[in-house]
Coordinates of C-alpha atoms in Angstrom, one line a residue:
X296 CA -1.5 19.1 -5.3
X297 CA -1.8 16.6 -8.1
X298 CA 1.3 14.8 -6.5
X299 CA -0.4 14.8 -3.0
X300 CA -3.4 13.1 -4.6
X301 CA -1.2 10.7 -6.4
X302 CA 0.2 10.1 -3.2
X303 CA -3.0 9.2 -0.9
X304 CA -4.3 7.4 -3.8
X305 CA -0.9 5.0 -3.8
X306 CA -0.9 4.6 -0.1
X307 CA -4.8 3.9 -0.3
X308 CA -4.1 1.0 -2.6
X309 CA -1.5 -0.2 -1.1
X310 CA -3.6 -0.7 2.1
X311 CA -5.9 -2.4 0.8
X312 CA -3.8 -4.5 -1.9
X313 CA -1.6 -5.6 1.6
X314 CA -5.5 -6.6 3.2
X315 CA -6.1 -8.7 -0.3
X316 CA -9.5 -6.9 -0.7
X317 CA -8.2 -5.3 -4.1
X318 CA -6.8 -2.2 -4.5
X319 CA -6.7 -2.4 -8.1
X320 CA -10.4 -1.4 -7.9
X321 CA -9.5 1.8 -6.3
X322 CA -6.7 2.3 -8.6
X323 CA -8.6 2.3 -11.5
X324 CA -11.3 4.6 -10.0
X325 CA -9.0 7.0 -9.2
X326 CA -6.7 7.0 -12.9
X327 CA -9.9 7.5 -14.7
X328 CA -11.7 10.0 -12.8
X329 CA -8.4 11.7 -11.4
X330 CA -5.8 11.7 -14.1
X331 CA -8.6 11.0 -17.0
X332 CA -6.8 8.0 -18.0
X333 CA -8.7 5.7 -20.6
X334 CA -10.6 2.9 -18.9
X335 CA -8.2 0.3 -21.1
X336 CA -5.2 2.3 -20.1
X337 CA -6.0 2.0 -16.7
X338 CA -6.1 -1.6 -16.9
X339 CA -2.9 -2.2 -17.8
X340 CA -1.7 0.0 -15.3
X341 CA -3.5 -1.8 -12.9
X342 CA -2.1 -4.9 -14.0
X343 CA 1.3 -4.0 -13.7
X344 CA 0.7 -2.4 -10.0
X345 CA -0.4 -5.7 -8.9
X346 CA 2.3 -7.7 -9.6
X347 CA 4.7 -5.8 -7.0
X348 CA 1.8 -5.0 -4.5
X349 CA 1.2 -8.9 -4.5
X350 CA 4.9 -9.5 -4.2
X351 CA 5.3 -7.5 -1.2
X352 CA 1.8 -8.5 0.5
X353 CA 2.4 -12.5 -0.1
X354 CA 4.8 -13.5 2.7
X355 CA 2.8 -12.1 5.3
X356 CA -0.5 -13.7 4.4
X357 CA 1.6 -17.0 3.7
X358 CA 3.1 -16.5 7.0
X359 CA 0.3 -16.0 9.1
X360 CA -1.5 -19.4 7.4
X361 CA -4.0 -17.3 5.2
X362 CA -3.0 -19.0 2.2
X363 CA -5.5 -22.5 1.7
X364 CA -2.3 -24.3 -0.3
X365 CA -4.7 -27.1 -1.6
X366 CA -6.9 -24.7 -3.4
X367 CA -3.6 -22.6 -5.1
X368 CA -3.2 -25.0 -8.0
X369 CA -6.7 -24.7 -9.2
X370 CA -7.6 -21.5 -8.6
X371 CA -4.0 -20.5 -10.7
X372 CA -5.1 -22.3 -13.2
X373 CA -8.5 -21.2 -13.4
X374 CA -7.7 -17.6 -13.0
X375 CA -4.6 -17.8 -15.9
X376 CA -7.1 -18.9 -18.5
X377 CA -9.8 -16.9 -17.5
X378 CA -7.8 -13.9 -17.3
X379 CA -6.3 -14.5 -20.7
X380 CA -9.6 -15.2 -21.8
X381 CA -11.0 -11.5 -20.4
X382 CA -7.8 -9.4 -21.3
X383 CA -8.9 -10.7 -25.2
X384 CA -12.2 -9.4 -24.7
X385 CA -11.6 -6.5 -22.8
X386 CA -8.9 -5.2 -25.5
X387 CA -11.4 -5.8 -28.4
X388 CA -13.7 -4.1 -26.2
X389 CA -14.9 -0.5 -27.1
X390 CA -13.6 1.4 -23.9
X391 CA -17.0 3.0 -23.3
X392 CA -18.6 -0.4 -23.1
X393 CA -15.6 -1.5 -21.1
X394 CA -16.2 1.2 -18.5
X395 CA -19.9 1.0 -17.8
X396 CA -19.1 -3.2 -17.4
X397 CA -16.7 -1.9 -14.6
X398 CA -19.1 0.4 -13.1
X399 CA -21.9 -2.3 -12.9
X400 CA -19.4 -4.8 -11.5
X401 CA -18.3 -2.4 -8.9
X402 CA -22.7 -1.4 -8.5
X403 CA -23.3 -5.2 -7.7
X404 CA -20.6 -6.0 -5.8
X405 CA -20.8 -2.7 -3.2
X406 CA -25.0 -3.4 -3.2
X407 CA -23.9 -6.9 -2.0
X408 CA -21.5 -6.2 0.5
X409 CA -24.3 -3.0 2.1
X410 CA -27.3 -5.9 2.5
X411 CA -24.8 -8.7 3.3
X412 CA -26.0 -10.3 6.5
X413 CA -23.0 -11.4 8.2
X414 CA -23.6 -15.0 9.7
X415 CA -21.7 -15.7 13.0

């Protein structure tokens, strides 16, 4: 039964990653809540998951014109610097605090999405 849940979690995170909306967040929830992985271990697994998922989704997004090339270099540079700093901070943090920060992040984003008014 465990492998069925793992396959379903992989399929769901794959779909979300392909859509470009963050399958990694769902993967973290699956790993911490269903497999009992510690938050910091789940985040490491998520980083490895992201590489092939992004590599397989990117060609379709580029082909369909969903990548703004002028924004790539500044976004990549800022992302590299901030991800290095955040990884340093996350690996130094207590796992319990890390879980609370991630939960708070999900709560804020979820509430924002629930109450967002779409503009025409």
